[in-house]
Amino acid sequence: MHSKNEKIILKIEDITPEGSGVGRAEDGYVLFVPGTAPGDTAECTVLKAGRSYGYAKADSITEPSPHRTDPGCGAFGRCGGCALRHIGYDYELEIKGRWIAESFRRIGGFDIGKVNVRAPSFPDRYRNKAEYPAGTDREGRLRFGLYAPRSHRVVACTDCLLVPGFHRKIIAAAEDFCNSRGFSAYEDGKGGLIRHLYIRDARATGQTSVSLIVNGRELPDREGFAAAVKEALPGVTSVSVIYNEKPGNVILGDRYETLYGSERITDRLCGLDFEISPLSFYQVNRDGAELLYGIAGEMLGECPGTLIDLYCGIGTVGLSLAGRAGRLIGVEIIPQAVDDARRNAALNGTDNAEFICGDAAAAAEKLAGEGIKPSAVVIDPPRKGCAPSVIADIIKMSPEKIVMISCNHATGARDAALLCEGGYRLERIEGVDMFPRTGHVESVVLITRA
């Protein structure tokens, strides 16, 4: 049995999505060591020892892994954004392919070989959206930063390498504005006015929106905030305030007010224009989304009948595939997203699409009950995956093809197995690295009727 403060030398064999290396003592006992890489030999101190596994810190790396690289960021290890910046990117793609394959073997029971993970572009500066939480520094000044791992402690990060460099100017201007007015940072259970600074940009058009998220129904000197942003970023497309009085960790509220410019920004994706409001969901990696939806289109092929797009959001997936389908029916529970999807269909002259506002499970049941027999279904569920009733209703509708996009390979494997139990078979699986340098990876799966 191992104990706290024990000194031990470990050969690191694997890595977790949180960026902790995995090593085994001579007796097989597993220890997780943050900041280490597969191939490292490290002198470690045990911090916590459970019955079957424990946690340790690396005191020194005596033999560095050939996969180890310079993170290039002073906040790495203190910020919870990047987990894999200390390993080479080609190796990161290999690891992510192993994670997907292991989930589909262990959870789904699928006997698959190597999973290829495709990368859209350079792994830095890819995020078109960032939410910076407000915190208070030691001098009592409000600062915008990033959350530390597994906490809501705000860590200062003047230049996150996952976002465009111009964010620095907006952050500085927003901090100066808030501090000059004496605004306080929000803390759950304790109050405070300023919750987050929210920046998003449209890569294809160069349009940018900036929002301040506040805990209240009013922002004093709203015009001053808009002026500060315009001075920091001449040409900014939209400035707004988002009001969120709900306790807890939900970032966006359900009401916003445009202070300057247009209510929405427009991006171009897969040859289509998409209008994006401050509250709309839109993929954070535009190039990655084009790659992802392109693979989904390859898997779908031609769909002369009805294509149902569950969890459709603002319509990006379905509308990118509508040209392959005779009819598109999109389903989404958020009313504003449905409005955006309808607007985006009209904007692009897509006349074979309709969108239903409702829960995916209820809509799937309704469509199945109406006897609608889709040729294909595309699903892009949240991280928790599909509700069992959604799976059951898809099986009831009996489409020839199901294309499943999953941001969580564990729930994706589970859902694929449930579909296969209902008379389908797994045909193809691909990985797409939508979130380089983090522990997340998308998978796209083609499932056909057996």
Short mmCIF file of C-alpha atoms in Angstrom, two decimals:
data_model
loop_
_atom_site.label_atom_id
_atom_site.label_comp_id
_atom_site.label_asym_id
_atom_site.label_seq_id
_atom_site.Cartn_x
_atom_site.Cartn_y
_atom_site.Cartn_z
CA MET A 1 0.00 0.00 0.00
CA HIS A 2 1.31 3.42 -0.93
CA SER A 3 1.05 6.48 1.30
CA LYS A 4 1.00 10.27 1.19
CA ASN A 5 4.42 11.99 0.83
CA GLU A 6 6.03 8.79 -0.44
CA LYS A 7 8.80 9.38 -2.98
CA ILE A 8 8.55 7.27 -6.10
CA ILE A 9 10.05 7.10 -9.60
CA LEU A 10 7.46 6.61 -12.33
CA LYS A 11 7.59 5.87 -16.04
CA ILE A 12 4.62 7.69 -17.56
CA GLU A 13 2.69 5.42 -19.92
CA ASP A 14 -0.47 7.30 -20.86
CA ILE A 15 -2.29 10.62 -20.43
CA THR A 16 -5.82 11.62 -19.42
CA PRO A 17 -8.04 14.27 -21.10
CA GLU A 18 -7.28 16.49 -18.09
CA GLY A 19 -3.56 16.41 -19.00
CA SER A 20 -2.38 14.13 -16.20
CA GLY A 21 0.20 11.51 -17.05
CA VAL A 22 -0.55 7.95 -15.95
CA GLY A 23 2.22 5.93 -14.34
CA ARG A 24 2.39 2.59 -12.56
CA ALA A 25 4.51 1.66 -9.58
CA GLU A 26 6.36 -1.67 -9.64
CA ASP A 27 3.40 -3.36 -7.93
CA GLY A 28 1.01 -2.04 -10.62
CA TYR A 29 -0.47 0.75 -8.49
CA VAL A 30 -1.70 3.60 -10.72
CA LEU A 31 -0.75 7.23 -10.06
CA PHE A 32 -1.97 10.29 -11.97
CA VAL A 33 0.66 13.02 -12.33
CA PRO A 34 -0.37 16.44 -13.76
CA GLY A 35 1.93 18.02 -16.33
CA THR A 36 3.72 14.84 -17.32
CA ALA A 37 3.74 13.25 -20.78
CA PRO A 38 3.80 9.64 -21.98
CA GLY A 39 7.44 8.61 -22.17
CA ASP A 40 8.57 10.80 -19.25
CA THR A 41 10.47 9.31 -16.34
CA ALA A 42 9.66 11.43 -13.29
CA GLU A 43 10.65 11.63 -9.64
CA CYS A 44 7.32 12.09 -7.87
CA THR A 45 5.78 12.69 -4.46
CA VAL A 46 2.50 10.96 -3.66
CA LEU A 47 -0.16 13.54 -2.70
CA LYS A 48 -3.13 11.24 -2.19
CA ALA A 49 -3.29 7.45 -2.06
CA GLY A 50 -6.55 5.57 -2.50
CA ARG A 51 -7.08 1.85 -2.49
CA SER A 52 -6.66 1.32 -6.25
CA TYR A 53 -5.11 4.55 -7.51
CA GLY A 54 -3.67 7.85 -6.31
CA TYR A 55 -2.34 11.27 -7.27
CA ALA A 56 1.21 12.57 -7.29
CA LYS A 57 3.20 15.62 -8.31
CA ALA A 58 6.30 15.54 -10.45
CA ASP A 59 9.28 16.92 -8.52
CA SER A 60 11.53 16.57 -11.56
CA ILE A 61 11.57 15.00 -15.00
CA THR A 62 14.71 12.87 -15.09
CA GLU A 63 14.16 11.58 -18.64
CA PRO A 64 11.88 13.74 -20.80
CA SER A 65 9.55 12.13 -23.30
CA PRO A 66 10.28 12.56 -27.01
CA HIS A 67 6.68 13.78 -27.25
CA ARG A 68 7.22 16.61 -24.75
CA THR A 69 7.29 20.18 -26.04
CA ASP A 70 7.42 23.75 -24.71
CA PRO A 71 3.83 24.84 -23.88
CA GLY A 72 4.61 28.38 -24.96
CA CYS A 73 2.14 29.86 -22.48
CA GLY A 74 2.89 31.24 -19.02
CA ALA A 75 -0.59 30.33 -17.75
CA PHE A 76 -0.30 26.64 -18.71
CA GLY A 77 -0.94 24.47 -15.67
CA ARG A 78 -2.65 27.32 -13.79
CA CYS A 79 -5.46 27.81 -16.32
CA GLY A 80 -8.03 25.13 -17.06
CA GLY A 81 -8.19 25.80 -20.80
CA CYS A 82 -5.36 23.79 -22.37
CA ALA A 83 -4.59 20.33 -21.00
CA LEU A 84 -2.25 19.01 -23.70
CA ARG A 85 -0.06 21.96 -24.64
CA HIS A 86 3.02 20.21 -23.24
CA ILE A 87 2.96 17.46 -25.89
CA GLY A 88 3.53 17.65 -29.66
CA TYR A 89 0.43 18.20 -31.76
CA ASP A 90 0.85 15.17 -34.02
CA TYR A 91 1.05 13.01 -30.92
CA GLU A 92 -2.02 14.73 -29.49
CA LEU A 93 -4.02 13.65 -32.56
CA GLU A 94 -2.78 10.08 -32.12
CA ILE A 95 -3.81 10.06 -28.46
CA LYS A 96 -7.26 11.43 -29.23
CA GLY A 97 -7.77 8.69 -31.80
CA ARG A 98 -6.92 6.12 -29.11
CA TRP A 99 -9.41 7.71 -26.69
CA ILE A 100 -12.23 7.43 -29.24
CA ALA A 101 -11.35 3.85 -30.17
CA GLU A 102 -11.12 2.79 -26.53
CA SER A 103 -14.53 4.30 -25.68
CA PHE A 104 -16.19 2.54 -28.61
CA ARG A 105 -14.54 -0.76 -27.63
CA ARG A 106 -15.06 -0.56 -23.86
CA ILE A 107 -18.45 1.16 -23.68
CA GLY A 108 -20.01 0.31 -27.03
CA GLY A 109 -18.54 -3.16 -27.52
CA PHE A 110 -17.37 -2.33 -31.05
CA ASP A 111 -14.34 -4.14 -32.42
CA ILE A 112 -12.72 -1.29 -34.30
CA GLY A 113 -9.16 -0.58 -35.25
CA LYS A 114 -7.33 2.70 -35.34
CA VAL A 115 -9.47 5.85 -35.44
CA ASN A 116 -8.13 8.65 -37.58
CA VAL A 117 -8.43 12.16 -36.11
CA ARG A 118 -8.32 14.92 -38.69
CA ALA A 119 -7.16 18.43 -37.86
CA PRO A 120 -8.69 21.48 -39.59
CA SER A 121 -5.87 23.99 -39.29
CA PHE A 122 -3.07 25.31 -37.08
CA PRO A 123 -3.85 24.42 -33.44
CA ASP A 124 -3.63 27.97 -32.05
CA ARG A 125 -5.88 31.05 -32.30
CA TYR A 126 -8.79 28.96 -33.58
CA ARG A 127 -11.52 29.95 -31.11
CA ASN A 128 -14.04 32.45 -32.46
CA LYS A 129 -15.71 32.79 -29.05
CA ALA A 130 -14.44 33.35 -25.53
CA GLU A 131 -16.13 34.05 -22.21
CA TYR A 132 -13.80 35.69 -19.68
CA PRO A 133 -15.06 35.49 -16.07
CA ALA A 134 -14.60 38.50 -13.82
CA GLY A 135 -12.51 38.18 -10.69
CA THR A 136 -10.72 40.43 -8.19
CA ASP A 137 -6.93 40.67 -7.91
CA ARG A 138 -4.91 41.23 -4.72
CA GLU A 139 -5.18 45.00 -5.11
CA GLY A 140 -8.97 44.76 -5.25
CA ARG A 141 -9.21 45.56 -8.95
CA LEU A 142 -11.61 43.75 -11.24
CA ARG A 143 -9.85 41.53 -13.77
CA PHE A 144 -11.04 39.30 -16.59
CA GLY A 145 -9.27 35.97 -16.93
CA LEU A 146 -9.81 32.24 -17.17
CA TYR A 147 -10.83 29.65 -14.61
CA ALA A 148 -8.20 27.55 -12.89
CA PRO A 149 -8.62 23.78 -13.33
CA ARG A 150 -11.61 22.31 -11.46
CA SER A 151 -12.46 25.61 -9.76
CA HIS A 152 -14.03 29.02 -10.22
CA ARG A 153 -10.89 30.87 -9.20
CA VAL A 154 -10.04 33.37 -11.94
CA VAL A 155 -6.49 33.22 -13.30
CA ALA A 156 -5.09 36.23 -15.16
CA CYS A 157 -4.13 35.41 -18.74
CA THR A 158 -3.18 38.42 -20.82
CA ASP A 159 -2.89 36.47 -24.08
CA CYS A 160 -4.61 33.08 -24.36
CA LEU A 161 -3.11 31.27 -27.36
CA LEU A 162 -6.47 29.75 -28.30
CA VAL A 163 -8.08 33.12 -29.15
CA PRO A 164 -7.21 36.00 -31.50
CA GLY A 165 -4.65 38.49 -30.28
CA PHE A 166 -7.05 41.45 -30.51
CA HIS A 167 -8.87 40.14 -27.42
CA ARG A 168 -6.08 41.70 -25.32
CA LYS A 169 -7.16 45.21 -26.28
CA ILE A 170 -10.82 44.57 -25.51
CA ILE A 171 -10.02 42.96 -22.15
CA ALA A 172 -7.85 45.92 -21.13
CA ALA A 173 -10.53 48.43 -22.19
CA ALA A 174 -13.30 46.54 -20.37
CA GLU A 175 -11.21 46.29 -17.19
CA ASP A 176 -10.46 50.02 -17.26
CA PHE A 177 -14.12 50.83 -17.81
CA CYS A 178 -15.33 48.59 -14.95
CA ASN A 179 -12.69 49.75 -12.49
CA SER A 180 -13.20 53.44 -13.28
CA ARG A 181 -16.90 53.00 -12.39
CA GLY A 182 -16.19 50.95 -9.28
CA PHE A 183 -18.01 47.88 -10.55
CA SER A 184 -17.56 44.66 -8.56
CA ALA A 185 -16.92 41.16 -9.88
CA TYR A 186 -19.74 38.66 -9.44
CA GLU A 187 -19.21 35.78 -7.03
CA ASP A 188 -21.85 33.09 -6.73
CA GLY A 189 -23.69 33.42 -3.42
CA LYS A 190 -22.12 36.79 -2.66
CA GLY A 191 -23.33 39.03 -5.47
CA GLY A 192 -21.43 41.54 -7.55
CA LEU A 193 -22.34 43.18 -10.86
CA ILE A 194 -19.94 41.98 -13.58
CA ARG A 195 -20.05 38.29 -14.51
CA HIS A 196 -18.24 37.83 -17.84
CA LEU A 197 -16.80 39.58 -20.84
CA TYR A 198 -17.99 37.78 -23.97
CA ILE A 199 -16.25 38.17 -27.35
CA ARG A 200 -17.03 36.41 -30.61
CA ASP A 201 -15.85 36.95 -34.17
CA ALA A 202 -16.87 35.76 -37.62
CA ARG A 203 -13.73 34.51 -39.35
CA ALA A 204 -15.04 34.66 -42.92
CA THR A 205 -16.41 38.21 -42.69
CA GLY A 206 -14.22 39.79 -40.01
CA GLN A 207 -17.24 40.90 -37.96
CA THR A 208 -16.93 41.02 -34.17
CA SER A 209 -19.38 41.27 -31.28
CA VAL A 210 -18.54 42.20 -27.69
CA SER A 211 -20.91 41.72 -24.75
CA LEU A 212 -20.68 42.44 -21.05
CA ILE A 213 -22.66 39.95 -18.95
CA VAL A 214 -24.06 41.52 -15.79
CA ASN A 215 -25.84 40.30 -12.69
CA GLY A 216 -28.75 42.70 -12.77
CA ARG A 217 -31.32 44.41 -14.92
CA GLU A 218 -29.25 47.46 -15.75
CA LEU A 219 -25.67 48.45 -16.54
CA PRO A 220 -24.76 51.97 -15.39
CA ASP A 221 -23.17 54.04 -18.15
CA ARG A 222 -23.92 51.62 -20.96
CA GLU A 223 -22.87 54.26 -23.48
CA GLY A 224 -19.48 54.47 -21.77
CA PHE A 225 -18.95 50.73 -22.23
CA ALA A 226 -19.84 50.91 -25.92
CA ALA A 227 -17.48 53.86 -26.38
CA ALA A 228 -14.63 52.03 -24.63
CA VAL A 229 -15.03 49.00 -26.89
CA LYS A 230 -15.24 51.11 -30.06
CA GLU A 231 -12.05 52.93 -29.10
CA ALA A 232 -10.22 49.66 -28.38
CA LEU A 233 -11.46 47.94 -31.53
CA PRO A 234 -12.40 50.40 -34.29
CA GLY A 235 -14.77 48.68 -36.68
CA VAL A 236 -16.41 46.48 -34.05
CA THR A 237 -19.72 45.24 -35.45
CA SER A 238 -21.86 44.89 -32.33
CA VAL A 239 -21.69 45.87 -28.65
CA SER A 240 -24.31 44.61 -26.20
CA VAL A 241 -25.16 43.89 -22.58
CA ILE A 242 -26.48 40.47 -21.56
CA TYR A 243 -28.52 40.35 -18.36
CA ASN A 244 -28.26 37.24 -16.19
CA GLU A 245 -29.62 37.34 -12.64
CA LYS A 246 -29.73 33.58 -12.18
CA PRO A 247 -27.48 32.12 -9.46
CA GLY A 248 -25.04 29.39 -10.42
CA ASN A 249 -22.59 28.88 -13.25
CA VAL A 250 -24.77 29.44 -16.32
CA ILE A 251 -22.98 32.13 -18.32
CA LEU A 252 -25.62 33.55 -20.66
CA GLY A 253 -28.93 35.05 -19.61
CA ASP A 254 -32.08 35.12 -21.71
CA ARG A 255 -32.20 38.89 -22.34
CA TYR A 256 -29.76 41.20 -24.07
CA GLU A 257 -29.66 44.80 -25.23
CA THR A 258 -27.74 46.04 -28.25
CA LEU A 259 -25.82 49.21 -27.41
CA TYR A 260 -24.07 49.79 -30.72
CA GLY A 261 -24.15 48.41 -34.25
CA SER A 262 -26.11 45.41 -35.46
CA GLU A 263 -27.92 42.88 -33.31
CA ARG A 264 -26.19 39.97 -35.07
CA ILE A 265 -22.94 39.21 -36.81
CA THR A 266 -22.76 37.11 -39.98
CA ASP A 267 -20.29 34.34 -40.74
CA ARG A 268 -19.91 32.14 -43.81
CA LEU A 269 -19.71 28.39 -43.27
CA CYS A 270 -19.83 25.59 -45.87
CA GLY A 271 -20.76 28.15 -48.52
CA LEU A 272 -23.71 29.48 -46.50
CA ASP A 273 -24.26 32.67 -44.52
CA PHE A 274 -25.26 32.39 -40.86
CA GLU A 275 -26.51 35.21 -38.68
CA ILE A 276 -25.40 34.80 -35.06
CA SER A 277 -27.02 36.63 -32.15
CA PRO A 278 -25.28 36.99 -28.76
CA LEU A 279 -27.34 34.10 -27.35
CA SER A 280 -26.96 31.75 -30.35
CA PHE A 281 -24.92 28.57 -30.27
CA TYR A 282 -22.26 28.51 -33.00
CA GLN A 283 -19.27 26.21 -33.28
CA VAL A 284 -16.21 27.85 -31.72
CA ASN A 285 -13.87 26.53 -34.42
CA ARG A 286 -15.17 27.60 -37.82
CA ASP A 287 -12.56 25.70 -39.85
CA GLY A 288 -13.14 22.65 -37.69
CA ALA A 289 -16.90 22.93 -38.24
CA GLU A 290 -16.43 23.01 -42.01
CA LEU A 291 -14.31 19.86 -41.80
CA LEU A 292 -16.79 18.20 -39.43
CA TYR A 293 -19.85 18.97 -41.55
CA GLY A 294 -17.98 17.97 -44.70
CA ILE A 295 -17.33 14.53 -43.24
CA ALA A 296 -20.98 14.31 -42.17
CA GLY A 297 -21.98 15.12 -45.74
CA GLU A 298 -19.70 12.42 -47.13
CA MET A 299 -21.27 9.89 -44.78
CA LEU A 300 -24.81 11.00 -45.60
CA GLY A 301 -24.40 10.99 -49.36
CA GLU A 302 -27.54 11.80 -51.36
CA CYS A 303 -30.81 11.80 -49.38
CA PRO A 304 -33.72 12.18 -51.81
CA GLY A 305 -36.29 11.77 -49.02
CA THR A 306 -36.62 13.53 -45.64
CA LEU A 307 -33.61 14.37 -43.47
CA ILE A 308 -34.32 15.04 -39.79
CA ASP A 309 -31.77 17.14 -37.89
CA LEU A 310 -32.20 16.69 -34.13
CA TYR A 311 -30.53 19.22 -31.79
CA CYS A 312 -30.25 21.53 -34.82
CA GLY A 313 -29.27 24.78 -33.03
CA ILE A 314 -29.25 27.69 -35.48
CA GLY A 315 -29.35 25.20 -38.37
CA THR A 316 -25.67 24.98 -39.27
CA VAL A 317 -25.51 21.18 -39.65
CA GLY A 318 -28.86 20.68 -41.33
CA LEU A 319 -28.61 23.64 -43.68
CA SER A 320 -25.12 22.52 -44.77
CA LEU A 321 -26.73 19.18 -45.75
CA ALA A 322 -30.05 20.49 -47.11
CA GLY A 323 -28.79 20.47 -50.69
CA ARG A 324 -28.41 16.69 -50.42
CA ALA A 325 -31.97 16.17 -49.13
CA GLY A 326 -35.46 16.35 -50.55
CA ARG A 327 -36.77 17.83 -47.29
CA LEU A 328 -35.09 18.98 -44.08
CA ILE A 329 -36.82 19.06 -40.68
CA GLY A 330 -34.76 20.61 -37.88
CA VAL A 331 -35.59 20.28 -34.18
CA GLU A 332 -34.27 22.53 -31.40
CA ILE A 333 -35.51 23.36 -27.88
CA ILE A 334 -34.20 26.96 -27.66
CA PRO A 335 -36.73 29.37 -29.24
CA GLN A 336 -34.13 31.99 -30.20
CA ALA A 337 -32.05 29.33 -31.98
CA VAL A 338 -35.11 28.17 -33.94
CA ASP A 339 -35.80 31.77 -34.98
CA ASP A 340 -32.17 32.06 -36.09
CA ALA A 341 -32.41 28.75 -38.02
CA ARG A 342 -35.48 29.95 -39.89
CA ARG A 343 -33.82 33.28 -40.60
CA ASN A 344 -30.67 31.52 -41.84
CA ALA A 345 -32.70 29.27 -44.13
CA ALA A 346 -34.37 32.33 -45.66
CA LEU A 347 -31.05 34.18 -45.87
CA ASN A 348 -29.60 31.38 -48.00
CA GLY A 349 -32.69 30.72 -50.08
CA THR A 350 -33.11 27.23 -48.64
CA ASP A 351 -36.76 26.48 -49.38
CA ASN A 352 -36.86 22.78 -48.43
CA ALA A 353 -36.24 23.33 -44.71
CA GLU A 354 -38.58 23.68 -41.74
CA PHE A 355 -37.75 23.99 -38.06
CA ILE A 356 -39.65 22.82 -34.99
CA CYS A 357 -39.20 24.30 -31.54
CA GLY A 358 -39.28 21.57 -28.91
CA ASP A 359 -37.44 18.94 -26.96
CA ALA A 360 -35.71 16.40 -29.22
CA ALA A 361 -37.39 13.47 -27.49
CA ALA A 362 -40.91 14.93 -27.78
CA ALA A 363 -40.35 16.05 -31.38
CA ALA A 364 -38.95 12.67 -32.38
CA GLU A 365 -41.96 10.98 -30.80
CA LYS A 366 -44.33 13.38 -32.57
CA LEU A 367 -42.68 12.85 -35.96
CA ALA A 368 -42.66 9.09 -35.47
CA GLY A 369 -46.32 9.22 -34.41
CA GLU A 370 -47.20 11.15 -37.56
CA GLY A 371 -45.73 8.33 -39.58
CA ILE A 372 -42.89 10.41 -41.00
CA LYS A 373 -40.33 8.00 -42.42
CA PRO A 374 -37.09 9.88 -42.90
CA SER A 375 -34.43 8.58 -45.23
CA ALA A 376 -31.79 9.77 -42.77
CA VAL A 377 -31.36 11.36 -39.37
CA VAL A 378 -28.44 13.52 -38.24
CA ILE A 379 -27.94 14.04 -34.51
CA ASP A 380 -25.55 16.37 -32.72
CA PRO A 381 -26.52 16.01 -29.06
CA PRO A 382 -25.01 17.74 -26.00
CA ARG A 383 -22.26 16.07 -23.97
CA LYS A 384 -24.75 13.94 -22.05
CA GLY A 385 -25.77 12.30 -25.33
CA CYS A 386 -29.24 11.29 -26.47
CA ALA A 387 -32.10 10.51 -24.12
CA PRO A 388 -33.13 6.83 -24.37
CA SER A 389 -36.51 7.94 -25.74
CA VAL A 390 -34.77 9.78 -28.61
CA ILE A 391 -32.90 6.61 -29.53
CA ALA A 392 -36.13 4.60 -29.34
CA ASP A 393 -38.00 7.03 -31.59
CA ILE A 394 -35.19 7.15 -34.16
CA ILE A 395 -35.34 3.35 -34.32
CA LYS A 396 -39.14 3.57 -34.67
CA MET A 397 -38.80 5.97 -37.63
CA SER A 398 -36.40 3.44 -39.21
CA PRO A 399 -34.16 5.69 -41.35
CA GLU A 400 -31.71 4.06 -43.72
CA LYS A 401 -28.83 6.14 -42.34
CA ILE A 402 -27.98 7.87 -39.07
CA VAL A 403 -25.09 10.32 -38.92
CA MET A 404 -24.13 11.05 -35.32
CA ILE A 405 -21.82 13.90 -34.37
CA SER A 406 -20.61 13.58 -30.79
CA CYS A 407 -18.58 15.91 -28.60
CA ASN A 408 -18.29 13.13 -25.99
CA HIS A 409 -16.95 9.81 -27.30
CA ALA A 410 -18.13 7.99 -24.18
CA THR A 411 -21.83 8.91 -24.63
CA GLY A 412 -21.40 8.60 -28.39
CA ALA A 413 -20.25 5.00 -27.96
CA ARG A 414 -23.18 4.29 -25.64
CA ASP A 415 -25.73 5.76 -28.06
CA ALA A 416 -24.22 3.96 -31.05
CA ALA A 417 -24.50 0.67 -29.16
CA LEU A 418 -28.17 1.33 -28.35
CA LEU A 419 -28.91 2.05 -32.00
CA CYS A 420 -27.15 -1.13 -33.06
CA GLU A 421 -29.20 -3.10 -30.55
CA GLY A 422 -32.24 -1.72 -32.41
CA GLY A 423 -31.28 -3.14 -35.77
CA TYR A 424 -28.44 -0.94 -36.99
CA ARG A 425 -24.73 -1.42 -37.60
CA LEU A 426 -21.71 0.84 -37.22
CA GLU A 427 -20.23 1.52 -40.66
CA ARG A 428 -17.60 4.22 -40.19
CA ILE A 429 -16.10 6.47 -37.53
CA GLU A 430 -13.88 9.53 -37.90
CA GLY A 431 -12.43 11.93 -35.37
CA VAL A 432 -12.18 15.71 -35.82
CA ASP A 433 -10.01 17.83 -33.54
CA MET A 434 -12.35 20.75 -33.02
CA PHE A 435 -10.57 21.78 -29.80
CA PRO A 436 -6.78 21.47 -30.24
CA ARG A 437 -4.63 21.53 -27.09
CA THR A 438 -7.61 20.59 -24.91
CA GLY A 439 -8.87 17.20 -23.79
CA HIS A 440 -11.90 17.34 -26.11
CA VAL A 441 -12.35 15.71 -29.50
CA GLU A 442 -15.36 15.25 -31.78
CA SER A 443 -16.34 12.02 -33.48
CA VAL A 444 -18.56 11.49 -36.52
CA VAL A 445 -20.21 8.10 -36.91
CA LEU A 446 -22.15 6.55 -39.78
CA ILE A 447 -24.75 4.02 -38.68
CA THR A 448 -26.85 2.15 -41.26
CA ARG A 449 -29.83 -0.13 -41.02
CA ALA A 450 -28.72 -3.75 -40.81
#
